[in-house]
CSV table of N, CA and C in Angstrom, one decimal:
chain,number,residue,atom,x,y,z
X,11,MET,N,5.9,5.5,19.9
X,11,MET,CA,6.0,5.5,18.4
X,11,MET,C,4.8,6.0,17.7
X,12,TYR,N,3.6,5.6,18.3
X,12,TYR,CA,2.3,6.0,17.7
X,12,TYR,C,2.2,7.5,17.6
X,13,THR,N,2.6,8.2,18.7
X,13,THR,CA,2.5,9.7,18.7
X,13,THR,C,3.4,10.3,17.7
X,14,ALA,N,4.6,9.8,17.6
X,14,ALA,CA,5.5,10.4,16.6
X,14,ALA,C,5.0,10.1,15.2
X,15,ALA,N,4.5,8.9,14.9
X,15,ALA,CA,4.0,8.6,13.6
X,15,ALA,C,2.8,9.5,13.2
X,16,LEU,N,1.9,9.7,14.2
X,16,LEU,CA,0.7,10.5,14.0
X,16,LEU,C,1.1,11.9,13.7
X,17,PHE,N,2.1,12.5,14.5
X,17,PHE,CA,2.6,13.8,14.3
X,17,PHE,C,3.1,13.9,12.8
X,18,ALA,N,4.0,13.0,12.4
X,18,ALA,CA,4.6,13.0,11.1
X,18,ALA,C,3.5,12.9,10.0
X,19,HIS,N,2.6,12.0,10.2
X,19,HIS,CA,1.5,11.8,9.3
X,19,HIS,C,0.7,13.1,9.1
X,20,SER,N,0.5,13.8,10.1
X,20,SER,CA,-0.3,15.1,10.0
X,20,SER,C,0.5,16.1,9.2
X,21,TRP,N,1.8,16.2,9.4
X,21,TRP,CA,2.6,17.2,8.7
X,21,TRP,C,2.9,16.8,7.2
X,22,VAL,N,3.2,15.5,7.0
X,22,VAL,CA,3.6,15.0,5.7
X,22,VAL,C,2.4,15.1,4.7
X,23,ARG,N,1.2,15.1,5.3
X,23,ARG,CA,0.0,15.3,4.5
X,23,ARG,C,0.0,16.5,3.7
X,24,TRP,N,0.6,17.6,4.3
X,24,TRP,CA,0.6,18.9,3.6
X,24,TRP,C,1.7,18.8,2.5
X,25,ALA,N,2.7,18.1,2.6
X,25,ALA,CA,3.7,17.9,1.6
X,25,ALA,C,3.1,17.2,0.4
X,26,VAL,N,2.2,16.2,0.7
X,26,VAL,CA,1.5,15.5,-0.4
X,26,VAL,C,0.6,16.4,-1.1
X,27,VAL,N,-0.2,17.2,-0.4
X,27,VAL,CA,-1.2,18.1,-1.0
X,27,VAL,C,-0.5,19.1,-1.8
X,28,ILE,N,0.5,19.8,-1.3
X,28,ILE,CA,1.2,20.8,-2.0
X,28,ILE,C,1.9,20.3,-3.2
X,29,ALA,N,2.6,19.2,-3.1
X,29,ALA,CA,3.3,18.6,-4.2
X,29,ALA,C,2.3,18.1,-5.3
X,30,GLY,N,1.1,17.6,-4.8
X,30,GLY,CA,0.1,17.2,-5.8
X,30,GLY,C,-0.5,18.3,-6.6
X,31,VAL,N,-0.8,19.4,-5.9
X,31,VAL,CA,-1.3,20.6,-6.6
X,31,VAL,C,-0.3,21.2,-7.5
X,32,VAL,N,1.0,21.2,-7.1
X,32,VAL,CA,2.1,21.7,-8.0
X,32,VAL,C,2.2,20.9,-9.2
X,33,VAL,N,2.3,19.6,-9.1
X,33,VAL,CA,2.5,18.7,-10.2
X,33,VAL,C,1.3,18.8,-11.1
X,34,PHE,N,0.1,18.8,-10.6
X,34,PHE,CA,-1.1,18.9,-11.4
X,34,PHE,C,-1.1,20.3,-12.2
X,35,LEU,N,-0.9,21.4,-11.5
X,35,LEU,CA,-0.9,22.7,-12.2
X,35,LEU,C,0.2,22.7,-13.3
X,36,ARG,N,1.4,22.2,-13.0
X,36,ARG,CA,2.5,22.2,-14.0
X,36,ARG,C,2.0,21.4,-15.2
X,37,ALA,N,1.3,20.2,-15.0
X,37,ALA,CA,0.9,19.4,-16.1
X,37,ALA,C,-0.2,20.0,-16.9
X,38,ALA,N,-1.2,20.6,-16.2
X,38,ALA,CA,-2.3,21.3,-16.8
X,38,ALA,C,-1.9,22.5,-17.6
X,39,THR,N,-1.0,23.3,-17.1
X,39,THR,CA,-0.6,24.5,-17.8
X,39,THR,C,0.3,24.1,-19.0
X,40,GLY,N,1.1,23.1,-18.7
X,40,GLY,CA,2.0,22.5,-19.8
X,40,GLY,C,1.2,22.0,-20.9
X,41,ALA,N,0.1,21.3,-20.6
X,41,ALA,CA,-0.7,20.7,-21.7
X,41,ALA,C,-1.4,21.8,-22.5
X,42,SER,N,-2.0,22.8,-21.8
X,42,SER,CA,-2.7,23.9,-22.5
X,42,SER,C,-1.8,24.8,-23.3
X,43,ALA,N,-0.5,25.0,-22.8
X,43,ALA,CA,0.4,25.8,-23.5
X,43,ALA,C,1.3,25.1,-24.5
X,44,ARG,N,1.1,23.7,-24.5
X,44,ARG,CA,1.9,22.9,-25.4
X,44,ARG,C,3.4,23.0,-25.2
X,45,ARG,N,3.7,23.2,-23.9
X,45,ARG,CA,5.1,23.3,-23.5
X,45,ARG,C,5.7,21.9,-23.4
X,46,PRO,N,7.0,21.9,-23.8
X,46,PRO,CA,7.7,20.5,-23.7
X,46,PRO,C,7.9,20.1,-22.3
X,47,TRP,N,7.9,18.8,-22.1
X,47,TRP,CA,8.1,18.2,-20.8
X,47,TRP,C,9.6,18.4,-20.4
X,48,THR,N,9.8,18.9,-19.2
X,48,THR,CA,11.1,19.3,-18.8
X,48,THR,C,11.6,18.4,-17.6
X,49,ARG,N,12.8,18.6,-17.3
X,49,ARG,CA,13.4,17.9,-16.1
X,49,ARG,C,12.7,18.4,-14.8
X,50,SER,N,12.3,19.6,-14.8
X,50,SER,CA,11.6,20.1,-13.6
X,50,SER,C,10.2,19.5,-13.5
X,51,ASP,N,9.5,19.2,-14.6
X,51,ASP,CA,8.2,18.5,-14.6
X,51,ASP,C,8.4,17.1,-14.0
X,52,ASP,N,9.5,16.5,-14.5
X,52,ASP,CA,9.8,15.1,-14.0
X,52,ASP,C,10.1,15.1,-12.5
X,53,ARG,N,10.9,16.1,-12.1
X,53,ARG,CA,11.2,16.1,-10.6
X,53,ARG,C,10.0,16.4,-9.8
X,54,ALA,N,9.1,17.3,-10.3
X,54,ALA,CA,7.9,17.6,-9.5
X,54,ALA,C,7.0,16.3,-9.3
X,55,SER,N,6.9,15.5,-10.4
X,55,SER,CA,6.2,14.2,-10.3
X,55,SER,C,6.9,13.3,-9.3
X,56,LEU,N,8.2,13.3,-9.3
X,56,LEU,CA,9.0,12.4,-8.4
X,56,LEU,C,8.8,12.8,-7.0
X,57,TRP,N,8.8,14.1,-6.7
X,57,TRP,CA,8.6,14.6,-5.3
X,57,TRP,C,7.2,14.3,-4.8
X,58,PHE,N,6.2,14.4,-5.7
X,58,PHE,CA,4.8,14.0,-5.4
X,58,PHE,C,4.8,12.5,-5.0
X,59,THR,N,5.3,11.7,-5.8
X,59,THR,CA,5.3,10.2,-5.5
X,59,THR,C,6.1,9.9,-4.2
X,60,ILE,N,7.2,10.5,-4.1
X,60,ILE,CA,8.0,10.3,-2.8
X,60,ILE,C,7.2,10.7,-1.6
X,61,ALA,N,6.7,11.9,-1.6
X,61,ALA,CA,5.9,12.4,-0.5
X,61,ALA,C,4.7,11.4,-0.2
X,62,LEU,N,4.1,11.0,-1.3
X,62,LEU,CA,2.9,10.1,-1.1
X,62,LEU,C,3.4,8.7,-0.6
X,63,ASP,N,4.5,8.2,-1.0
X,63,ASP,CA,5.1,7.0,-0.5
X,63,ASP,C,5.3,7.1,1.0
X,64,VAL,N,6.0,8.1,1.4
X,64,VAL,CA,6.2,8.3,2.9
X,64,VAL,C,4.9,8.4,3.7
X,65,GLN,N,4.0,9.2,3.1
X,65,GLN,CA,2.7,9.3,3.8
X,65,GLN,C,2.0,8.0,4.0
X,66,VAL,N,1.9,7.2,2.9
X,66,VAL,CA,1.3,5.9,3.0
X,66,VAL,C,2.0,5.0,3.9
X,67,LEU,N,3.3,5.0,3.9
X,67,LEU,CA,4.0,4.1,4.9
X,67,LEU,C,3.7,4.5,6.3
X,68,LEU,N,3.7,5.8,6.6
X,68,LEU,CA,3.3,6.3,7.9
X,68,LEU,C,1.8,5.9,8.3
X,69,GLY,N,1.0,6.0,7.3
X,69,GLY,CA,-0.4,5.6,7.5
X,69,GLY,C,-0.6,4.1,7.7
X,70,LEU,N,0.2,3.3,7.0
X,70,LEU,CA,0.1,1.9,7.2
X,70,LEU,C,0.6,1.5,8.6
X,71,LEU,N,1.7,2.2,9.1
X,71,LEU,CA,2.2,2.0,10.4
X,71,LEU,C,1.1,2.3,11.5
X,72,LEU,N,0.4,3.4,11.3
X,72,LEU,CA,-0.7,3.8,12.2
X,72,LEU,C,-1.8,2.9,12.1
X,73,TYR,N,-2.2,2.4,10.9
X,73,TYR,CA,-3.3,1.5,10.7
X,73,TYR,C,-3.1,0.2,11.5
X,74,VAL,N,-1.9,-0.3,11.4
X,74,VAL,CA,-1.6,-1.6,12.1
X,74,VAL,C,-1.5,-1.3,13.6
X,75,GLU,N,-0.8,-0.2,14.0
X,75,GLU,CA,-0.6,0.1,15.4
X,75,GLU,C,-1.9,0.3,16.1
X,76,THR,N,-3.0,0.8,15.5
X,76,THR,CA,-4.3,1.0,16.2
X,76,THR,C,-5.1,-0.2,16.2
X,77,GLY,N,-4.8,-1.3,15.6
X,77,GLY,CA,-5.6,-2.5,15.6
X,77,GLY,C,-6.8,-2.5,14.7
X,78,LEU,N,-6.8,-1.6,13.8
X,78,LEU,CA,-8.0,-1.5,12.9
X,78,LEU,C,-8.1,-2.8,12.0
X,79,PRO,N,-7.1,-3.4,11.5
X,79,PRO,CA,-7.3,-4.6,10.7
X,79,PRO,C,-7.9,-5.7,11.6
X,80,GLN,N,-7.5,-5.8,12.8
X,80,GLN,CA,-8.1,-6.9,13.7
X,80,GLN,C,-9.6,-6.6,13.9
X,81,ARG,N,-10.0,-5.4,14.1
X,81,ARG,CA,-11.4,-5.1,14.3
X,81,ARG,C,-12.2,-5.4,13.1
X,82,LEU,N,-11.6,-5.1,11.9
X,82,LEU,CA,-12.3,-5.5,10.6
X,82,LEU,C,-12.4,-7.0,10.5
X,83,ALA,N,-11.4,-7.7,10.8
X,83,ALA,CA,-11.4,-9.2,10.7
X,83,ALA,C,-12.4,-9.8,11.7
X,84,ALA,N,-12.4,-9.2,12.9
X,84,ALA,CA,-13.3,-9.8,13.9
X,84,ALA,C,-14.8,-9.6,13.7
X,85,ASP,N,-15.1,-8.4,13.2
X,85,ASP,CA,-16.6,-8.2,12.9
X,85,ASP,C,-16.7,-7.1,11.8
X,86,ALA,N,-16.6,-7.5,10.6
X,86,ALA,CA,-16.7,-6.6,9.5
X,86,ALA,C,-18.0,-5.9,9.4
X,87,ALA,N,-19.1,-6.6,9.7
X,87,ALA,CA,-20.4,-6.0,9.6
X,87,ALA,C,-20.6,-4.8,10.6
X,88,LEU,N,-20.1,-5.0,11.8
X,88,LEU,CA,-20.1,-4.0,12.9
X,88,LEU,C,-19.3,-2.8,12.4
X,89,VAL,N,-18.1,-3.0,11.9
X,89,VAL,CA,-17.3,-1.9,11.4
X,89,VAL,C,-18.0,-1.1,10.3
X,90,MET,N,-18.6,-1.8,9.4
X,90,MET,CA,-19.3,-1.2,8.3
X,90,MET,C,-20.5,-0.4,8.7
X,91,GLN,N,-21.1,-0.7,9.8
X,91,GLN,CA,-22.3,0.0,10.3
X,91,GLN,C,-22.0,1.3,10.9
X,92,SER,N,-20.8,1.4,11.4
X,92,SER,CA,-20.4,2.7,12.1
X,92,SER,C,-19.7,3.6,11.1
X,93,PRO,N,-20.2,4.8,10.8
X,93,PRO,CA,-19.6,5.7,9.8
X,93,PRO,C,-18.2,6.0,10.2
X,94,SER,N,-17.9,6.2,11.4
X,94,SER,CA,-16.5,6.6,11.8
X,94,SER,C,-15.6,5.4,11.7
X,95,ALA,N,-16.0,4.2,12.1
X,95,ALA,CA,-15.1,3.0,12.0
X,95,ALA,C,-14.9,2.7,10.5
X,96,ARG,N,-16.0,2.8,9.7
X,96,ARG,CA,-15.9,2.5,8.3
X,96,ARG,C,-14.9,3.5,7.6
X,97,PHE,N,-15.0,4.8,8.0
X,97,PHE,CA,-14.1,5.7,7.4
X,97,PHE,C,-12.6,5.4,7.7
X,98,TRP,N,-12.3,5.2,8.9
X,98,TRP,CA,-10.9,4.9,9.3
X,98,TRP,C,-10.4,3.5,8.9
X,99,THR,N,-11.3,2.6,8.8
X,99,THR,CA,-10.9,1.2,8.5
X,99,THR,C,-10.9,0.9,7.1
X,100,VAL,N,-11.8,1.5,6.3
X,100,VAL,CA,-11.9,1.2,4.9
X,100,VAL,C,-11.7,2.4,4.0
X,101,GLU,N,-12.6,3.4,4.1
X,101,GLU,CA,-12.6,4.5,3.2
X,101,GLU,C,-11.3,5.3,3.1
X,102,HIS,N,-10.8,5.7,4.2
X,102,HIS,CA,-9.6,6.5,4.2
X,102,HIS,C,-8.4,5.7,3.6
X,103,PRO,N,-8.1,4.5,4.1
X,103,PRO,CA,-7.0,3.8,3.5
X,103,PRO,C,-7.2,3.4,2.1
X,104,LEU,N,-8.4,3.0,1.7
X,104,LEU,CA,-8.6,2.7,0.3
X,104,LEU,C,-8.4,3.9,-0.6
X,105,GLY,N,-9.0,5.0,-0.3
X,105,GLY,CA,-8.8,6.2,-1.1
X,105,GLY,C,-7.4,6.6,-1.2
X,106,MET,N,-6.6,6.5,-0.2
X,106,MET,CA,-5.2,6.8,-0.2
X,106,MET,C,-4.4,5.8,-1.1
X,107,LEU,N,-4.7,4.5,-1.0
X,107,LEU,CA,-4.1,3.5,-1.8
X,107,LEU,C,-4.4,3.7,-3.3
X,108,VAL,N,-5.6,4.1,-3.6
X,108,VAL,CA,-6.0,4.4,-5.0
X,108,VAL,C,-5.2,5.6,-5.5
X,109,GLY,N,-5.1,6.6,-4.7
X,109,GLY,CA,-4.3,7.8,-5.0
X,109,GLY,C,-2.8,7.4,-5.3
X,110,LEU,N,-2.3,6.6,-4.4
X,110,LEU,CA,-0.9,6.1,-4.6
X,110,LEU,C,-0.7,5.3,-5.9
X,111,ALA,N,-1.6,4.4,-6.1
X,111,ALA,CA,-1.5,3.6,-7.4
X,111,ALA,C,-1.6,4.5,-8.6
X,112,LEU,N,-2.6,5.4,-8.6
X,112,LEU,CA,-2.7,6.3,-9.8
X,112,LEU,C,-1.5,7.2,-10.0
X,113,ALA,N,-0.9,7.7,-8.9
X,113,ALA,CA,0.3,8.5,-9.0
X,113,ALA,C,1.4,7.7,-9.6
X,114,HIS,N,1.6,6.5,-9.1
X,114,HIS,CA,2.7,5.7,-9.6
X,114,HIS,C,2.5,5.2,-11.0
X,115,VAL,N,1.3,4.8,-11.3
X,115,VAL,CA,1.0,4.4,-12.7
X,115,VAL,C,1.1,5.6,-13.6
X,116,GLY,N,0.6,6.7,-13.2
X,116,GLY,CA,0.8,7.9,-14.0
X,116,GLY,C,2.2,8.3,-14.3
X,117,ARG,N,3.0,8.2,-13.3
X,117,ARG,CA,4.5,8.5,-13.4
X,117,ARG,C,5.1,7.6,-14.5
X,118,VAL,N,4.8,6.3,-14.4
X,118,VAL,CA,5.4,5.4,-15.4
X,118,VAL,C,4.8,5.7,-16.8
X,119,MET,N,3.5,5.9,-16.9
X,119,MET,CA,2.9,6.2,-18.2
X,119,MET,C,3.5,7.4,-18.8
X,120,VAL,N,3.7,8.4,-18.0
X,120,VAL,CA,4.2,9.7,-18.5
X,120,VAL,C,5.6,9.5,-19.0
X,121,ARG,N,6.4,8.8,-18.2
X,121,ARG,CA,7.8,8.6,-18.6
X,121,ARG,C,7.9,7.8,-19.9
X,122,LYS,N,7.0,6.9,-20.2
X,122,LYS,CA,7.0,6.1,-21.4
X,122,LYS,C,6.3,6.7,-22.6
X,123,ALA,N,5.6,7.8,-22.4
X,123,ALA,CA,4.8,8.4,-23.4
X,123,ALA,C,5.7,9.3,-24.3
X,124,ASP,N,5.1,9.6,-25.5
X,124,ASP,CA,5.8,10.5,-26.4
X,124,ASP,C,5.8,11.9,-25.7
X,125,VAL,N,6.8,12.7,-26.0
X,125,VAL,CA,7.0,14.0,-25.3
X,125,VAL,C,5.8,14.8,-25.5
X,126,SER,N,5.1,14.7,-26.6
X,126,SER,CA,3.9,15.6,-26.9
X,126,SER,C,2.7,15.2,-26.0
X,127,ARG,N,2.7,14.0,-25.4
X,127,ARG,CA,1.5,13.6,-24.7
X,127,ARG,C,1.8,13.6,-23.2
X,128,ARG,N,3.0,13.9,-22.7
X,128,ARG,CA,3.3,13.8,-21.3
X,128,ARG,C,2.5,14.7,-20.4
X,129,HIS,N,2.4,15.9,-20.7
X,129,HIS,CA,1.6,16.8,-19.9
X,129,HIS,C,0.2,16.4,-19.7
X,130,LYS,N,-0.4,16.0,-20.8
X,130,LYS,CA,-1.8,15.6,-20.8
X,130,LYS,C,-2.0,14.4,-19.9
X,131,LEU,N,-1.2,13.4,-20.1
X,131,LEU,CA,-1.2,12.2,-19.3
X,131,LEU,C,-1.0,12.5,-17.8
X,132,ALA,N,0.0,13.4,-17.5
X,132,ALA,CA,0.3,13.8,-16.2
X,132,ALA,C,-0.9,14.5,-15.5
X,133,ALA,N,-1.5,15.4,-16.3
X,133,ALA,CA,-2.7,16.1,-15.7
X,133,ALA,C,-3.8,15.1,-15.4
X,134,ILE,N,-4.0,14.1,-16.3
X,134,ILE,CA,-5.1,13.2,-16.0
X,134,ILE,C,-4.8,12.3,-14.8
X,135,PHE,N,-3.7,11.6,-14.8
X,135,PHE,CA,-3.3,10.7,-13.7
X,135,PHE,C,-3.1,11.4,-12.4
X,136,PHE,N,-2.3,12.5,-12.4
X,136,PHE,CA,-2.1,13.2,-11.1
X,136,PHE,C,-3.3,13.9,-10.6
X,137,GLY,N,-4.1,14.4,-11.6
X,137,GLY,CA,-5.4,15.1,-11.2
X,137,GLY,C,-6.3,14.1,-10.5
X,138,ILE,N,-6.5,12.9,-11.1
X,138,ILE,CA,-7.4,11.9,-10.5
X,138,ILE,C,-6.9,11.4,-9.2
X,139,ALA,N,-5.5,11.2,-9.1
X,139,ALA,CA,-4.9,10.8,-7.8
X,139,ALA,C,-5.1,11.9,-6.8
X,140,LEU,N,-5.0,13.1,-7.1
X,140,LEU,CA,-5.2,14.2,-6.2
X,140,LEU,C,-6.6,14.3,-5.7
X,141,ILE,N,-7.6,14.1,-6.6
X,141,ILE,CA,-9.0,14.1,-6.2
X,141,ILE,C,-9.2,12.9,-5.2
X,142,ALA,N,-8.7,11.7,-5.5
X,142,ALA,CA,-8.9,10.6,-4.6
X,142,ALA,C,-8.3,10.9,-3.2
X,143,ILE,N,-7.1,11.5,-3.2
X,143,ILE,CA,-6.5,11.9,-1.9
X,143,ILE,C,-7.3,12.9,-1.2
X,144,LEU,N,-7.6,14.0,-1.8
X,144,LEU,CA,-8.4,15.1,-1.2
X,144,LEU,C,-9.7,14.6,-0.7
X,145,ALA,N,-10.4,13.7,-1.4
X,145,ALA,CA,-11.7,13.2,-1.0
X,145,ALA,C,-11.6,12.2,0.2
X,146,SER,N,-10.4,11.7,0.4
X,146,SER,CA,-10.2,10.7,1.5
X,146,SER,C,-9.6,11.4,2.8
X,147,LEU,N,-9.2,12.6,2.7
X,147,LEU,CA,-8.6,13.3,3.9
X,147,LEU,C,-9.7,13.6,4.9
X,148,PRO,N,-9.4,13.5,6.2
X,148,PRO,CA,-10.3,13.8,7.3
X,148,PRO,C,-10.2,15.3,7.6
X,149,TRP,N,-10.9,16.1,6.7
X,149,TRP,CA,-10.8,17.6,6.8
X,149,TRP,C,-11.5,18.0,8.1
X,150,PRO,N,-11.0,19.1,8.7
X,150,PRO,CA,-11.7,19.7,9.9
X,150,PRO,C,-13.1,20.1,9.6
X,151,GLY,N,-14.0,19.8,10.5
X,151,GLY,CA,-15.4,20.2,10.2
X,151,GLY,C,-16.2,19.0,9.7
X,152,MET,N,-15.5,18.0,9.2
X,152,MET,CA,-16.2,16.8,8.7
X,152,MET,C,-16.5,15.9,9.9
X,153,PRO,N,-17.4,14.9,9.8
X,153,PRO,CA,-17.7,14.0,10.9
X,153,PRO,C,-16.5,13.3,11.4
X,154,ASN,N,-15.5,13.0,10.6
X,154,ASN,CA,-14.3,12.3,11.0
X,154,ASN,C,-13.1,13.2,10.9
X,155,GLY,N,-13.4,14.5,10.9
X,155,GLY,CA,-12.3,15.5,10.8
X,155,GLY,C,-11.3,15.5,11.8
X,156,ARG,N,-10.1,15.9,11.4
X,156,ARG,CA,-9.0,16.1,12.3
X,156,ARG,C,-8.5,17.5,12.2
X,157,PRO,N,-7.6,17.9,13.2
X,157,PRO,CA,-7.1,19.3,13.1
X,157,PRO,C,-6.2,19.5,11.8
X,158,TRP,N,-6.1,20.8,11.4
X,158,TRP,CA,-5.3,21.1,10.3
X,158,TRP,C,-3.8,20.6,10.5
X,159,LEU,N,-3.3,20.7,11.7
X,159,LEU,CA,-2.0,20.2,12.0
X,159,LEU,C,-2.0,19.8,13.5
X,160,ARG,N,-1.2,18.7,13.7
X,160,ARG,CA,-1.0,18.3,15.1
X,160,ARG,C,0.3,18.8,15.6
X,161,TRP,N,0.3,19.3,16.8
X,161,TRP,CA,1.5,20.0,17.3
X,161,TRP,C,2.2,19.0,18.3
X,162,ARG,N,1.7,17.9,18.6
X,162,ARG,CA,2.3,16.9,19.5
X,162,ARG,C,1.7,15.6,19.3
């Protein structure tokens, strides 16, 4: 199960990144052009949050499966001393959960806002969520980097 979840987590990451970029660009261009909020804008934000939900669920499954919470509970000081252990145990999950929370709060705020403010709110919330997500990804070439895609 771990291998399948890791494979899916590697691929769904790109759905999150692409959907996040799309929803942010739609919001930013809509705000600058003073375009009305459309059903397509709403659907783009929905797809972003759905992709993010699936990704976080896969990540939580991997997090528990690898025993990271037990290591943190057993010796938090040791985990925090190791940059790699700290990244996988604390920084990566926390950054992703912040991104998830911002995306969901943003979606609710946008839906409740006046039509004239929706694009601006969407650009702010989804933009910050996307920054948190991109900053927390293990990009290739970084100390904790992973391949662009896993093939198995």
